[in-house]
Amino acid sequence: MISQFFVLSQRGDNIVFRDYRGEVAKGSAEIFFRKVKFWKEDGQEEAPPVFNVDGVNYFHVKVVGLLFVATTRVNVSPSLVLELLQRIARVIKDYLGVLSEDSLRKNFVLVYELLDEVIDFGYVQTTSTEVLKSYVFNEPIVVDAARLQPLGPAAIFMQGTKRMPGTAVTKSVVANEPGGRKREEVFVDIIEKISVTFSSSGYILTSEIDGTIQMKSYLSGNPEIRLALNEDLSIGTGGGTVYDYRSSSGSGAVILDDCNFHESVRLDSFDMDRTLSLVPPDGEFPVMNYRMTQEFKPPFRINCLIEEAGQLKAEVIIKVRAEFPSNITANTIAVQMPLPKYTTRASFELEPGAVGQRTDFKEANKKLEWGLKKIVGGSEHTLRAKLTFSQESHANLTKEAGPVSMTFTIPMYNVSRLQVKYLQIAKKSSSYNPYRWVRYVTQANSYVARI
Amino acid sequence: MAPPAQSQRSPSPSQPSGKSEVSDLKLQLRQLAGSRAPGVDDSKRELFKKVISYMTIGIDVSSLFGEMVMCSATSDIVLKKMCYLYVGNYAKVNPDLALLTINFLQRDCRDEDPMIRGLALRSLCSLRVANLVEYLVGPLGSGLKDSNSYVRMVAVMGVLKLYHISASTCIDADFPSILKHLMLHDSDTQVVANCLSALQEIWSAEASTSEEASREREALISKPVIYYLLNRIKEFSEWAQCLVLELVTKYVPSDSSEIFDIMNLLEDRLQHANGAVVLATIRVFLQLTLSMTDVHQQVYEHIKAPLLTLVSSGSPEQSYAVLSHLHLLVMRAPYVFSSDYKHFYCQYNEPSYVKRLKLEMLTAVANESNTYEIVTELCEYAANVDIPIARESIRAVGKIALQQYDVNAIVDRLLQFLEMEKDYVTAEALVLVKDLLRKYPQWSHDCIAVVGNISSKNVQEPKAKAALIWMLGEYSQDMQDAPYVLESLVENWDEEHSAEVRLHLLTAVMKCFFKRPPETQSALGAALAAGIADFHQDVHDRALFYYRILRYNVSVAERVVNPPKQAVSVFADTQSSEIKDRIFDEFNSLSVLYQKPSYMFTDKEHRVPLEFADELGNLSIGEAANNVVPTQMVEENDKDLLLTTSEKEETKGSRNNGSAYTVPYDGSSTSVFASQAQIESAVSNPTLAGHSPQASFAIDDLLGLGIPATPAVPSPPQLKLNTKAALDPSTFQQKWRQLPVALSQEISVNPQGVAALTAPQALLRHMQSHSIHCIASGGQSPNFKFFFFAQKFEESSNYLVECVINTSSAKAQVKIKADDQNTSQDFSTLFESALSKFGTS
């Protein structure tokens, strides 16, 4: 049970404010914003998603730079409220196509209408876009998606590959296309976030894949869909989640540690042939989340060397090697490395003929940054940096710098080898042949090499 | 340097604040009000939007009330909705104007479109104006009977709203019983869910004054209702499922086969993508199996994978909520998670609040087999750029060392920290080495060699400096230059700002003096002189004391200041496991995130009803005399009101052959209250436990009751109790504080009674049938605590009872307080007879 719901902009303006029970004073939004902004004096620590000020519990989630906040005085389930906030953001996005401060401001009456149906007197009524459709009458004012940074995992498909219908994923579930007719299509995205930690000798200390099969349906009449996954997929590694890198290598089977499913998913034949059947509700939702600690080949190898090069000087060499096929290209790669505190200057030397790369030394937090627009599979890139120190270093340099961390996106590639073998849509008529998009992407979650 | 927190909301051009805009709007609305021109609805929409946007940013547009109502005569549903929103917002502050809206809202409640009926009814109930309630009853009554489920759904919430405006109107109209009927018969699950929410709120609020309501509240967790809801659980929305699951947590199954049925039914809920559903399910599982040790353990194994999956899917905020719960479970049963330690490794991009939880979990799960890897990982974090986390990591290494696993290797690591030459690392490591030496004096040689190399000039933090000085004093015989280091520290006495450091310095110089007098004499003189001249009272006093005791007798001084020390075996834990248990009882709530039981952060009236632990929380707050309770006091009260850590741990330990579900706890809290000590000895000392029945017989003998040797059922004496006794919790607390203990005894509980205690409510009902009423209860197997009261028939003389039942020893410790001391003996006999019949009837 929540008392209030509001959305604040980055500057702390109320974009939407709804009081459901009148138990929390009106000034709560200001109290909340002040607290979040100045959580710790040094500004180093982020406020936790839930905190209590004078008996009022504040919950917040950050979505596209906006703060979605709920308050209550009751000792509720935090998961429920945080999940709800996230879901409200998703419903609004389904309606508006694009979730942003601008689109919210333009559509706040519609948002109020949604909020009235989602929550009544603090109790959740429904968060299903499908159900809400019959209660909500405002038409969304669609914001030009091209000018905006879109939200969500779908956004990553908009760069790089030409095959993607870029704007389609940002269209509203309810609004009609300019032509007045809706295109029948369904998107299935297999998104994998990988975490790898390499030891200083390049050995993999930990690795994990957190994957999700995301679906967004624009199909009319809610036909049933069947999704077939790898037949050799198995779930649960028997003894639980022991990290074992030897047992499964080379066997080709995909072993998930665990997974969970959206409530619309029926698992009748899942045990038999690894098929999920569902009648997709409108809007975007995760069909399945999964987690894997089975061994996989990390897409990048990172080598880093830091050594003294004379008095008050040192040299850093970072090598990144792409270990995926050459028909695949990673994009928006960023490599970061904290340098010793007493570094005053860094001069960079890129490999000859390097294009689309940029380097930076962040004086304030003593960080080296190296950005690459893209990396083609199989290639290797090197960065050399000469450092100048303000004091002599006594200790081991490797203890003063690092670790190297990396972020990237690799479209049309997934490390787990989990696949959607086919996507079957129950036919309404012989001419009914909706567009189906099955897309894969791998992203770095925490990709770290120690030095 | 944080900038001053001003002007977060500098007015942007789109956010006017002036009054001219409002009066402008007023004028335009008036023009449109009567108009029937085509397109007028569109212009109205634009105006309404403006009004609501002003309302959102906090501009007072209540002066437009009249105009808004006038414009609301429209068939455009979008316009209506905006108007309802506006009216709902301002009706409370303009009750007179709100009356204007009643007419059109009531009319809309009879509209033929169910959407309009529902909307109007919702708005009507949202007015929150007390003098308008008479207009609500009619529309609500018909709304509850509406053929459309949307209208019924709205009407049910409307009843709850009405209750909050005017409870008596709601009760008089008999709405709760209509809701009850709907809850069990409506075809729409959301209507059912809303009925459940509304009834829970209404009956809990009523229960304090009405016995019927508290019976109804109990009835919500009766078998038929629970089964009815459970059997339909998959038809409910995910949010309503959470509601049902929360209710099921309070249900007490009659036997284990029922428990397994419920668990099998809910098994697949663990695979739900919504974390709230999964956590609610886990809570049910944990609660149901509390008294079934093996199954409880299986549950832990079973929920591991779903929890870990939830942590890694979803937004960072959601992961945090789940991770906090995982943290709680790990702290309770570290050994279950010891092979999953890699999941608790920190990722560089995680926020500090997540890293902190993970560090604690890593510390907890460390055991013989994984310590090496965990400590290696922690050492990586020690060099982290995030300094607070680096510090925590070093402390974590220290804690693991103090847990005794493979101390050897860890000491080496700690010593490496000292060589890292980062001031904060050195500081933390010094403090740890000191603690380590207090526990493992045998390591002194290795440590001292390294510590001796640290220049005291590089140590600035008071805690670290104090640690270093302590070691200099304690091990001055092994550290070549200890006297000289101390001497130079004494020389800089005036520059030392921390009184803590100066105190330590005094003591260290004394110790050093006893070991190496010639070298230290001058330093000691200087230290004492500086100390006596010190402006800080404590420092001054200590210096003066040392000076006088030295003058009196040096060997006495040595015995006082530097006696042989025993190694510390366990360092005190910060949180009592009493508190931890309380938090565990409140699984899937904010208590877990805040790591505090709910009574510490919620006001009385917002506590979730139906929660026994909560009522107990109420009680303890009340007992602390003032309503604003400092944490310390509450904790002490807790100890008084509930069972302590130690006894729980010990009893659990003895039951589970030492493989308890618990965190290694602080043994120092054993030294508490008498009654607990009794239980403890009863548990840990079988001879005494065997002896106690005779003790209670002895009391019986005194009463001249002549009781047969085995299961004693004394015949009730001539004391008559009021069957309808009433006492509110605050009076109870007051009396409990004021009255002395009239009687204190131990009563045996028969085995059937112990078995029936798996459902503590059963005892409450049983005692109630003997006119003894429970006011609060709590605890979990094997220790349960109850507070009862009773009243003399046709007299207002009260009896208060504190009863602690230990199910493993089948004994109850009873303390009785009475208004009329003379009859307390009679009451005690009556109480004993009632208790001993428990389970047999």
Short mmCIF file of N, CA and C in Angstrom, two decimals, chain B residues 694-778:
data_model
loop_
_atom_site.label_atom_id
_atom_site.label_comp_id
_atom_site.label_asym_id
_atom_site.label_seq_id
_atom_site.Cartn_x
_atom_site.Cartn_y
_atom_site.Cartn_z
N GLN B 694 9.52 -31.17 40.44
CA GLN B 694 9.35 -31.28 41.89
C GLN B 694 9.19 -29.90 42.52
N ALA B 695 9.92 -28.96 41.94
CA ALA B 695 9.81 -27.61 42.47
C ALA B 695 8.37 -27.12 42.38
N SER B 696 7.75 -27.38 41.22
CA SER B 696 6.39 -26.89 41.10
C SER B 696 5.43 -27.70 41.99
N PHE B 697 5.77 -28.98 42.17
CA PHE B 697 4.93 -29.74 43.10
C PHE B 697 5.04 -29.19 44.51
N ALA B 698 6.29 -28.76 44.81
CA ALA B 698 6.49 -28.21 46.14
C ALA B 698 5.54 -27.06 46.38
N ILE B 699 5.37 -26.24 45.37
CA ILE B 699 4.44 -25.12 45.52
C ILE B 699 3.03 -25.66 45.74
N ASP B 700 2.72 -26.66 44.94
CA ASP B 700 1.39 -27.25 45.10
C ASP B 700 1.20 -27.79 46.52
N ASP B 701 2.27 -28.43 47.01
CA ASP B 701 2.19 -28.95 48.37
C ASP B 701 1.88 -27.84 49.37
N LEU B 702 2.55 -26.74 49.14
CA LEU B 702 2.34 -25.61 50.03
C LEU B 702 0.87 -25.20 50.06
N LEU B 703 0.27 -25.35 48.88
CA LEU B 703 -1.13 -24.96 48.79
C LEU B 703 -2.04 -26.02 49.37
N GLY B 704 -1.41 -27.14 49.70
CA GLY B 704 -2.18 -28.22 50.27
C GLY B 704 -3.14 -28.85 49.28
N LEU B 705 -2.68 -28.99 48.08
CA LEU B 705 -3.59 -29.48 47.07
C LEU B 705 -3.49 -30.98 46.87
N GLY B 706 -2.45 -31.57 47.37
CA GLY B 706 -2.29 -33.01 47.30
C GLY B 706 -2.44 -33.57 45.90
N ILE B 707 -1.41 -33.37 45.14
CA ILE B 707 -1.54 -33.70 43.73
C ILE B 707 -0.83 -34.98 43.42
N PRO B 708 -1.38 -35.80 42.55
CA PRO B 708 -0.70 -37.02 42.15
C PRO B 708 0.62 -36.68 41.45
N ALA B 709 1.48 -37.68 41.43
CA ALA B 709 2.85 -37.41 41.00
C ALA B 709 2.98 -36.93 39.57
N THR B 710 2.31 -37.56 38.63
CA THR B 710 2.48 -37.19 37.22
C THR B 710 1.36 -36.29 36.74
N PRO B 711 1.42 -35.92 35.42
CA PRO B 711 0.70 -34.75 34.90
C PRO B 711 -0.32 -34.14 35.86
N ALA B 712 0.12 -33.10 36.46
CA ALA B 712 -0.64 -32.49 37.53
C ALA B 712 -1.75 -31.63 36.98
N VAL B 713 -2.95 -31.96 37.32
CA VAL B 713 -4.07 -31.10 36.94
C VAL B 713 -4.78 -30.65 38.21
N PRO B 714 -4.33 -29.55 38.78
CA PRO B 714 -4.95 -29.12 40.02
C PRO B 714 -6.39 -28.69 39.76
N SER B 715 -7.24 -28.96 40.71
CA SER B 715 -8.63 -28.52 40.53
C SER B 715 -8.71 -27.02 40.78
N PRO B 716 -9.50 -26.36 39.94
CA PRO B 716 -9.53 -24.91 40.06
C PRO B 716 -10.11 -24.45 41.40
N PRO B 717 -9.50 -23.49 42.01
CA PRO B 717 -10.01 -22.98 43.28
C PRO B 717 -11.19 -22.03 43.07
N GLN B 718 -11.60 -21.43 44.12
CA GLN B 718 -12.84 -20.67 44.09
C GLN B 718 -12.70 -19.27 43.49
N LEU B 719 -11.75 -19.07 42.63
CA LEU B 719 -11.59 -17.75 42.05
C LEU B 719 -12.37 -17.69 40.74
N LYS B 720 -13.25 -16.73 40.63
CA LYS B 720 -14.02 -16.62 39.40
C LYS B 720 -13.47 -15.48 38.56
N LEU B 721 -13.32 -15.75 37.26
CA LEU B 721 -12.77 -14.71 36.40
C LEU B 721 -13.85 -14.17 35.47
N ASN B 722 -13.66 -12.94 35.11
CA ASN B 722 -14.58 -12.30 34.19
C ASN B 722 -14.31 -12.82 32.78
N THR B 723 -15.32 -13.38 32.16
CA THR B 723 -15.11 -13.96 30.83
C THR B 723 -14.90 -12.88 29.77
N LYS B 724 -15.43 -11.70 30.05
CA LYS B 724 -15.32 -10.64 29.03
C LYS B 724 -14.35 -9.55 29.49
N ALA B 725 -13.29 -9.94 30.10
CA ALA B 725 -12.35 -8.94 30.59
C ALA B 725 -11.76 -8.13 29.44
N ALA B 726 -11.50 -6.87 29.70
CA ALA B 726 -10.89 -6.04 28.67
C ALA B 726 -9.81 -5.19 29.31
N LEU B 727 -8.73 -5.06 28.60
CA LEU B 727 -7.63 -4.24 29.11
C LEU B 727 -6.87 -3.76 27.89
N ASP B 728 -6.62 -2.47 27.81
CA ASP B 728 -5.89 -2.05 26.62
C ASP B 728 -4.39 -2.12 26.87
N PRO B 729 -3.65 -2.29 25.77
CA PRO B 729 -2.21 -2.55 25.92
C PRO B 729 -1.49 -1.51 26.78
N SER B 730 -1.88 -0.25 26.65
CA SER B 730 -1.10 0.75 27.39
C SER B 730 -1.34 0.61 28.89
N THR B 731 -2.59 0.30 29.28
CA THR B 731 -2.85 0.08 30.70
C THR B 731 -2.06 -1.13 31.18
N PHE B 732 -2.04 -2.14 30.32
CA PHE B 732 -1.29 -3.34 30.68
C PHE B 732 0.17 -3.00 30.96
N GLN B 733 0.74 -2.23 30.03
CA GLN B 733 2.15 -1.89 30.21
C GLN B 733 2.38 -1.10 31.49
N GLN B 734 1.46 -0.17 31.73
CA GLN B 734 1.58 0.67 32.91
C GLN B 734 1.57 -0.19 34.17
N LYS B 735 0.57 -1.07 34.20
CA LYS B 735 0.43 -1.92 35.38
C LYS B 735 1.64 -2.83 35.54
N TRP B 736 2.07 -3.36 34.39
CA TRP B 736 3.20 -4.30 34.43
C TRP B 736 4.43 -3.61 35.01
N ARG B 737 4.58 -2.34 34.68
CA ARG B 737 5.71 -1.59 35.22
C ARG B 737 5.55 -1.35 36.71
N GLN B 738 4.32 -1.02 37.11
CA GLN B 738 4.11 -0.59 38.49
C GLN B 738 4.10 -1.74 39.49
N LEU B 739 3.46 -2.83 39.10
CA LEU B 739 3.24 -3.88 40.10
C LEU B 739 4.49 -4.72 40.33
N PRO B 740 4.66 -5.17 41.55
CA PRO B 740 5.76 -6.09 41.81
C PRO B 740 5.37 -7.50 41.37
N VAL B 741 6.36 -8.36 41.22
CA VAL B 741 6.05 -9.74 40.86
C VAL B 741 5.48 -10.44 42.11
N ALA B 742 4.25 -10.91 41.99
CA ALA B 742 3.61 -11.55 43.13
C ALA B 742 4.06 -13.00 43.25
N LEU B 743 4.25 -13.61 42.10
CA LEU B 743 4.56 -15.03 42.10
C LEU B 743 5.39 -15.34 40.88
N SER B 744 6.31 -16.24 41.04
CA SER B 744 7.11 -16.63 39.90
C SER B 744 7.31 -18.13 40.01
N GLN B 745 6.95 -18.85 38.98
CA GLN B 745 7.08 -20.30 39.10
C GLN B 745 7.31 -20.96 37.76
N GLU B 746 7.62 -22.24 37.83
CA GLU B 746 7.81 -22.98 36.60
C GLU B 746 6.72 -24.03 36.50
N ILE B 747 6.12 -24.14 35.34
CA ILE B 747 5.05 -25.10 35.17
C ILE B 747 5.42 -26.03 34.03
N SER B 748 5.12 -27.30 34.19
CA SER B 748 5.37 -28.23 33.09
C SER B 748 4.21 -28.16 32.12
N VAL B 749 4.55 -28.25 30.85
CA VAL B 749 3.51 -28.29 29.83
C VAL B 749 3.48 -29.71 29.30
N ASN B 750 2.30 -30.27 29.14
CA ASN B 750 2.27 -31.66 28.69
C ASN B 750 2.63 -31.77 27.22
N PRO B 751 3.09 -32.92 26.79
CA PRO B 751 3.62 -33.08 25.42
C PRO B 751 2.62 -32.66 24.34
N GLN B 752 1.34 -32.98 24.55
CA GLN B 752 0.35 -32.58 23.52
C GLN B 752 0.30 -31.07 23.42
N GLY B 753 0.43 -30.45 24.57
CA GLY B 753 0.42 -28.99 24.59
C GLY B 753 1.60 -28.45 23.81
N VAL B 754 2.75 -29.04 24.00
CA VAL B 754 3.93 -28.59 23.28
C VAL B 754 3.71 -28.75 21.79
N ALA B 755 3.15 -29.88 21.40
CA ALA B 755 2.91 -30.12 19.99
C ALA B 755 1.95 -29.08 19.42
N ALA B 756 0.93 -28.75 20.22
CA ALA B 756 -0.06 -27.80 19.73
C ALA B 756 0.51 -26.40 19.63
N LEU B 757 1.66 -26.20 20.25
CA LEU B 757 2.24 -24.86 20.24
C LEU B 757 2.82 -24.46 18.89
N THR B 758 2.91 -25.40 17.96
CA THR B 758 3.36 -25.00 16.63
C THR B 758 2.47 -23.88 16.12
N ALA B 759 1.27 -23.83 16.62
CA ALA B 759 0.38 -22.72 16.34
C ALA B 759 0.15 -21.94 17.62
N PRO B 760 0.91 -20.86 17.83
CA PRO B 760 0.78 -20.16 19.10
C PRO B 760 -0.66 -19.67 19.35
N GLN B 761 -1.40 -19.42 18.25
CA GLN B 761 -2.76 -18.95 18.45
C GLN B 761 -3.62 -19.96 19.19
N ALA B 762 -3.27 -21.23 18.99
CA ALA B 762 -4.07 -22.27 19.64
C ALA B 762 -4.07 -22.06 21.14
N LEU B 763 -2.92 -21.72 21.68
CA LEU B 763 -2.83 -21.51 23.11
C LEU B 763 -3.68 -20.31 23.52
N LEU B 764 -3.64 -19.30 22.69
CA LEU B 764 -4.41 -18.09 23.02
C LEU B 764 -5.89 -18.42 23.12
N ARG B 765 -6.34 -19.21 22.15
CA ARG B 765 -7.76 -19.57 22.16
C ARG B 765 -8.08 -20.42 23.39
N HIS B 766 -7.19 -21.33 23.65
CA HIS B 766 -7.39 -22.20 24.79
C HIS B 766 -7.47 -21.39 26.09
N MET B 767 -6.54 -20.49 26.27
CA MET B 767 -6.53 -19.72 27.50
C MET B 767 -7.76 -18.82 27.57
N GLN B 768 -8.17 -18.34 26.41
CA GLN B 768 -9.34 -17.48 26.40
C GLN B 768 -10.57 -18.23 26.91
N SER B 769 -10.61 -19.52 26.58
CA SER B 769 -11.74 -20.32 27.05
C SER B 769 -11.71 -20.44 28.57
N HIS B 770 -10.57 -20.15 29.16
CA HIS B 770 -10.48 -20.13 30.61
C HIS B 770 -10.50 -18.71 31.15
N SER B 771 -10.97 -17.79 30.33
CA SER B 771 -11.09 -16.38 30.71
C SER B 771 -9.74 -15.73 30.98
N ILE B 772 -8.73 -16.27 30.38
CA ILE B 772 -7.42 -15.61 30.47
C ILE B 772 -7.06 -15.14 29.06
N HIS B 773 -6.83 -13.85 28.94
CA HIS B 773 -6.71 -13.28 27.60
C HIS B 773 -5.28 -12.91 27.29
N CYS B 774 -4.94 -13.10 26.05
CA CYS B 774 -3.58 -12.77 25.64
C CYS B 774 -3.54 -11.34 25.15
N ILE B 775 -2.50 -10.62 25.52
CA ILE B 775 -2.40 -9.25 25.04
C ILE B 775 -1.23 -9.10 24.07
N ALA B 776 -0.26 -9.97 24.17
CA ALA B 776 0.85 -9.94 23.22
C ALA B 776 1.55 -11.28 23.26
N SER B 777 2.12 -11.64 22.12
CA SER B 777 2.88 -12.88 22.11
C SER B 777 3.94 -12.78 21.05
N GLY B 778 4.89 -13.66 21.10
CA GLY B 778 5.94 -13.61 20.11
C GLY B 778 6.91 -14.75 20.31
#
